[in-house]
Amino acid sequence: MLNAARSRPAIWIVGLDEDAHQVVTPEHEPDLANWLPQVQQRFAGIDLDMQASRVHTDHGIVTVLQFDSSRP
């Protein structure tokens, strides 16, 4: 995903069902404090630069994860 972004921000939206085109409520709130270090282990010697935001929409709340892909 980061390679394909080619220096543009890569974005994940947690809580959006793309097939049904609707916001869904996850069973558990994303625990980014535990999740990010687990993902970080897959990137040898590179710190992931990620920003997380909760976005309130008319249809519910989603979590937006934006990753910096400017470093090779």
Short mmCIF file of N, CA, C and O in Angstrom, two decimals:
data_model
loop_
_atom_site.label_atom_id
_atom_site.label_comp_id
_atom_site.label_asym_id
_atom_site.label_seq_id
_atom_site.Cartn_x
_atom_site.Cartn_y
_atom_site.Cartn_z
N MET A 1 0.81 -1.17 0.00
CA MET A 1 0.00 0.00 0.00
C MET A 1 0.87 1.25 0.00
O MET A 1 0.62 2.18 -0.77
N LEU A 2 1.88 1.29 0.86
CA LEU A 2 2.73 2.47 0.94
C LEU A 2 3.55 2.64 -0.33
O LEU A 2 3.76 3.76 -0.80
N ASN A 3 4.03 1.54 -0.90
CA ASN A 3 4.78 1.64 -2.16
C ASN A 3 3.89 2.16 -3.28
O ASN A 3 4.31 2.97 -4.10
N ALA A 4 2.66 1.70 -3.31
CA ALA A 4 1.74 2.12 -4.37
C ALA A 4 1.34 3.58 -4.22
O ALA A 4 1.01 4.24 -5.21
N ALA A 5 1.37 4.11 -3.01
CA ALA A 5 0.98 5.51 -2.77
C ALA A 5 1.97 6.49 -3.39
O ALA A 5 1.62 7.63 -3.68
N ARG A 6 3.22 6.06 -3.58
CA ARG A 6 4.24 6.87 -4.24
C ARG A 6 4.31 8.30 -3.71
O ARG A 6 4.07 9.26 -4.43
N SER A 7 4.61 8.40 -2.43
CA SER A 7 4.81 9.68 -1.75
C SER A 7 3.53 10.44 -1.42
O SER A 7 3.59 11.50 -0.83
N ARG A 8 2.39 9.92 -1.82
CA ARG A 8 1.12 10.52 -1.41
C ARG A 8 0.68 9.84 -0.12
O ARG A 8 1.06 8.69 0.14
N PRO A 9 -0.14 10.48 0.71
CA PRO A 9 -0.61 9.82 1.92
C PRO A 9 -1.42 8.57 1.57
O PRO A 9 -2.16 8.56 0.59
N ALA A 10 -1.24 7.52 2.35
CA ALA A 10 -2.03 6.30 2.22
C ALA A 10 -3.05 6.33 3.35
O ALA A 10 -2.71 6.62 4.50
N ILE A 11 -4.31 6.05 3.04
CA ILE A 11 -5.37 6.19 4.04
C ILE A 11 -6.14 4.89 4.18
O ILE A 11 -6.52 4.26 3.18
N TRP A 12 -6.37 4.50 5.42
CA TRP A 12 -7.27 3.40 5.77
C TRP A 12 -8.45 3.99 6.50
O TRP A 12 -8.27 4.88 7.35
N ILE A 13 -9.64 3.52 6.22
CA ILE A 13 -10.83 3.94 6.94
C ILE A 13 -11.39 2.72 7.66
O ILE A 13 -11.82 1.76 7.02
N VAL A 14 -11.37 2.78 8.99
CA VAL A 14 -11.85 1.67 9.83
C VAL A 14 -13.29 1.99 10.21
O VAL A 14 -13.57 3.06 10.75
N GLY A 15 -14.20 1.08 9.91
CA GLY A 15 -15.60 1.27 10.24
C GLY A 15 -16.46 1.57 9.02
O GLY A 15 -17.60 1.97 9.14
N LEU A 16 -15.89 1.37 7.84
CA LEU A 16 -16.63 1.60 6.60
C LEU A 16 -16.70 0.28 5.83
O LEU A 16 -15.68 -0.33 5.54
N ASP A 17 -17.90 -0.16 5.53
CA ASP A 17 -18.10 -1.35 4.74
C ASP A 17 -18.20 -0.90 3.28
O ASP A 17 -19.22 -0.34 2.85
N GLU A 18 -17.13 -1.11 2.52
CA GLU A 18 -17.08 -0.64 1.14
C GLU A 18 -18.10 -1.35 0.25
O GLU A 18 -18.66 -0.73 -0.66
N ASP A 19 -18.34 -2.63 0.50
CA ASP A 19 -19.29 -3.37 -0.34
C ASP A 19 -20.72 -2.89 -0.12
O ASP A 19 -21.49 -2.76 -1.06
N ALA A 20 -21.07 -2.65 1.15
CA ALA A 20 -22.43 -2.23 1.48
C ALA A 20 -22.61 -0.71 1.41
O ALA A 20 -23.72 -0.21 1.54
N HIS A 21 -21.49 0.01 1.24
CA HIS A 21 -21.52 1.47 1.19
C HIS A 21 -22.18 2.06 2.44
O HIS A 21 -23.07 2.90 2.35
N GLN A 22 -21.73 1.57 3.60
CA GLN A 22 -22.28 2.09 4.85
C GLN A 22 -21.27 2.05 5.97
O GLN A 22 -20.31 1.29 5.92
N VAL A 23 -21.50 2.90 6.95
CA VAL A 23 -20.67 2.91 8.16
C VAL A 23 -21.17 1.78 9.06
O VAL A 23 -22.36 1.59 9.23
N VAL A 24 -20.23 1.01 9.59
CA VAL A 24 -20.57 -0.08 10.51
C VAL A 24 -19.89 0.17 11.85
O VAL A 24 -18.82 0.76 11.91
N THR A 25 -20.53 -0.28 12.89
CA THR A 25 -19.96 -0.13 14.22
C THR A 25 -19.13 -1.37 14.53
O THR A 25 -19.67 -2.47 14.57
N PRO A 26 -17.81 -1.20 14.74
CA PRO A 26 -16.98 -2.36 15.07
C PRO A 26 -17.33 -2.89 16.46
O PRO A 26 -17.83 -2.15 17.31
N GLU A 27 -17.09 -4.18 16.68
CA GLU A 27 -17.35 -4.78 17.99
C GLU A 27 -16.53 -4.10 19.06
O GLU A 27 -16.98 -3.93 20.18
N HIS A 28 -15.28 -3.76 18.73
CA HIS A 28 -14.37 -3.12 19.67
C HIS A 28 -13.75 -1.89 19.03
O HIS A 28 -13.44 -1.90 17.84
N GLU A 29 -13.57 -0.87 19.82
CA GLU A 29 -12.89 0.34 19.34
C GLU A 29 -11.45 -0.03 18.98
O GLU A 29 -10.80 -0.77 19.71
N PRO A 30 -10.94 0.43 17.84
CA PRO A 30 -9.55 0.11 17.49
C PRO A 30 -8.59 0.56 18.60
O PRO A 30 -8.64 1.70 19.05
N ASP A 31 -7.74 -0.35 19.04
CA ASP A 31 -6.74 -0.05 20.08
C ASP A 31 -5.41 0.19 19.38
O ASP A 31 -4.59 -0.70 19.23
N LEU A 32 -5.22 1.41 18.94
CA LEU A 32 -4.04 1.75 18.14
C LEU A 32 -2.75 1.67 18.94
O LEU A 32 -1.69 1.42 18.38
N ALA A 33 -2.83 1.86 20.25
CA ALA A 33 -1.62 1.80 21.09
C ALA A 33 -1.01 0.40 21.06
O ALA A 33 0.21 0.25 21.16
N ASN A 34 -1.82 -0.63 20.90
CA ASN A 34 -1.31 -2.00 20.81
C ASN A 34 -1.13 -2.44 19.36
O ASN A 34 -0.24 -3.22 19.05
N TRP A 35 -1.97 -1.96 18.48
CA TRP A 35 -1.94 -2.41 17.09
C TRP A 35 -0.72 -1.87 16.34
O TRP A 35 -0.04 -2.62 15.65
N LEU A 36 -0.43 -0.58 16.48
CA LEU A 36 0.66 0.02 15.72
C LEU A 36 2.02 -0.63 16.00
O LEU A 36 2.75 -0.93 15.05
N PRO A 37 2.39 -0.90 17.26
CA PRO A 37 3.68 -1.57 17.48
C PRO A 37 3.76 -2.96 16.82
O PRO A 37 4.82 -3.37 16.36
N GLN A 38 2.63 -3.66 16.74
CA GLN A 38 2.63 -4.97 16.08
C GLN A 38 2.89 -4.82 14.58
O GLN A 38 3.63 -5.59 13.99
N VAL A 39 2.30 -3.80 13.98
CA VAL A 39 2.53 -3.55 12.55
C VAL A 39 3.95 -3.05 12.34
O VAL A 39 4.62 -3.44 11.39
N GLN A 40 4.42 -2.20 13.24
CA GLN A 40 5.76 -1.61 13.14
C GLN A 40 6.85 -2.68 13.06
O GLN A 40 7.86 -2.49 12.39
N GLN A 41 6.63 -3.81 13.70
CA GLN A 41 7.62 -4.90 13.69
C GLN A 41 7.87 -5.42 12.28
O GLN A 41 8.92 -5.98 12.00
N ARG A 42 6.94 -5.23 11.37
CA ARG A 42 7.07 -5.71 9.99
C ARG A 42 7.92 -4.80 9.12
O ARG A 42 8.22 -5.13 7.98
N PHE A 43 8.27 -3.62 9.64
CA PHE A 43 9.04 -2.64 8.88
C PHE A 43 10.41 -2.52 9.53
O PHE A 43 10.59 -1.80 10.51
N ALA A 44 11.39 -3.22 8.98
CA ALA A 44 12.73 -3.28 9.56
C ALA A 44 13.40 -1.92 9.57
O ALA A 44 13.74 -1.36 8.53
N GLY A 45 13.58 -1.37 10.76
CA GLY A 45 14.34 -0.13 10.92
C GLY A 45 13.65 1.14 10.46
O GLY A 45 14.26 2.19 10.41
N ILE A 46 12.38 1.07 10.10
CA ILE A 46 11.66 2.25 9.63
C ILE A 46 10.50 2.51 10.59
O ILE A 46 9.70 1.62 10.86
N ASP A 47 10.43 3.72 11.09
CA ASP A 47 9.31 4.10 11.93
C ASP A 47 8.16 4.56 11.05
O ASP A 47 8.33 5.43 10.19
N LEU A 48 7.00 3.96 11.26
CA LEU A 48 5.83 4.38 10.50
C LEU A 48 5.35 5.72 11.03
O LEU A 48 5.26 5.93 12.23
N ASP A 49 5.06 6.61 10.13
CA ASP A 49 4.49 7.90 10.50
C ASP A 49 3.00 7.82 10.20
O ASP A 49 2.60 7.81 9.03
N MET A 50 2.20 7.71 11.26
CA MET A 50 0.76 7.54 11.11
C MET A 50 0.03 8.55 11.97
O MET A 50 0.41 8.80 13.10
N GLN A 51 -1.03 9.10 11.41
CA GLN A 51 -1.92 9.96 12.17
C GLN A 51 -3.29 9.30 12.18
O GLN A 51 -3.75 8.79 11.16
N ALA A 52 -3.95 9.32 13.34
CA ALA A 52 -5.27 8.72 13.47
C ALA A 52 -6.27 9.81 13.87
O ALA A 52 -5.96 10.68 14.68
N SER A 53 -7.44 9.72 13.27
CA SER A 53 -8.52 10.66 13.59
C SER A 53 -9.84 9.92 13.63
O SER A 53 -10.07 9.02 12.82
N ARG A 54 -10.69 10.30 14.57
CA ARG A 54 -12.07 9.80 14.58
C ARG A 54 -12.90 10.84 13.85
O ARG A 54 -12.85 12.02 14.17
N VAL A 55 -13.66 10.40 12.87
CA VAL A 55 -14.46 11.31 12.07
C VAL A 55 -15.93 11.00 12.28
O VAL A 55 -16.37 9.86 12.07
N HIS A 56 -16.67 11.99 12.73
CA HIS A 56 -18.11 11.85 12.93
C HIS A 56 -18.80 12.20 11.62
O HIS A 56 -18.60 13.29 11.07
N THR A 57 -19.60 11.27 11.11
CA THR A 57 -20.36 11.51 9.89
C THR A 57 -21.85 11.46 10.22
O THR A 57 -22.22 11.09 11.34
N ASP A 58 -22.68 11.78 9.28
CA ASP A 58 -24.13 11.67 9.48
C ASP A 58 -24.56 10.22 9.67
O ASP A 58 -25.67 9.96 10.13
N HIS A 59 -23.69 9.27 9.32
CA HIS A 59 -24.04 7.86 9.36
C HIS A 59 -23.34 7.10 10.48
O HIS A 59 -23.54 5.90 10.62
N GLY A 60 -22.48 7.76 11.23
CA GLY A 60 -21.75 7.11 12.31
C GLY A 60 -20.31 7.60 12.36
O GLY A 60 -19.92 8.51 11.64
N ILE A 61 -19.54 6.96 13.20
CA ILE A 61 -18.15 7.35 13.42
C ILE A 61 -17.22 6.35 12.74
O ILE A 61 -17.42 5.14 12.83
N VAL A 62 -16.21 6.87 12.05
CA VAL A 62 -15.17 6.03 11.47
C VAL A 62 -13.82 6.50 12.01
O VAL A 62 -13.68 7.63 12.47
N THR A 63 -12.85 5.61 11.97
CA THR A 63 -11.48 5.95 12.35
C THR A 63 -10.65 6.01 11.07
O THR A 63 -10.66 5.07 10.28
N VAL A 64 -9.98 7.12 10.87
CA VAL A 64 -9.16 7.33 9.66
C VAL A 64 -7.70 7.24 10.06
O VAL A 64 -7.25 7.95 10.97
N LEU A 65 -6.96 6.36 9.40
CA LEU A 65 -5.53 6.21 9.63
C LEU A 65 -4.82 6.72 8.38
O LEU A 65 -5.05 6.22 7.28
N GLN A 66 -3.98 7.71 8.56
CA GLN A 66 -3.23 8.28 7.42
C GLN A 66 -1.76 7.99 7.63
O GLN A 66 -1.17 8.35 8.64
N PHE A 67 -1.15 7.31 6.64
CA PHE A 67 0.25 6.93 6.69
C PHE A 67 1.06 7.79 5.73
O PHE A 67 0.64 8.03 4.61
N ASP A 68 2.22 8.21 6.19
CA ASP A 68 3.16 8.95 5.33
C ASP A 68 3.93 7.95 4.49
O ASP A 68 4.51 7.01 5.02
N SER A 69 3.92 8.13 3.18
CA SER A 69 4.65 7.20 2.31
C SER A 69 5.77 7.91 1.55
O SER A 69 6.20 7.46 0.50
N SER A 70 6.26 9.02 2.10
CA SER A 70 7.27 9.80 1.38
C SER A 70 8.67 9.19 1.45
O SER A 70 9.53 9.56 0.66
N ARG A 71 8.90 8.25 2.38
CA ARG A 71 10.22 7.62 2.46
C ARG A 71 10.21 6.29 1.75
O ARG A 71 9.27 5.51 1.88
N PRO A 72 11.25 5.99 1.00
CA PRO A 72 11.31 4.69 0.30
C PRO A 72 11.50 3.54 1.28
O PRO A 72 11.99 3.72 2.35
#
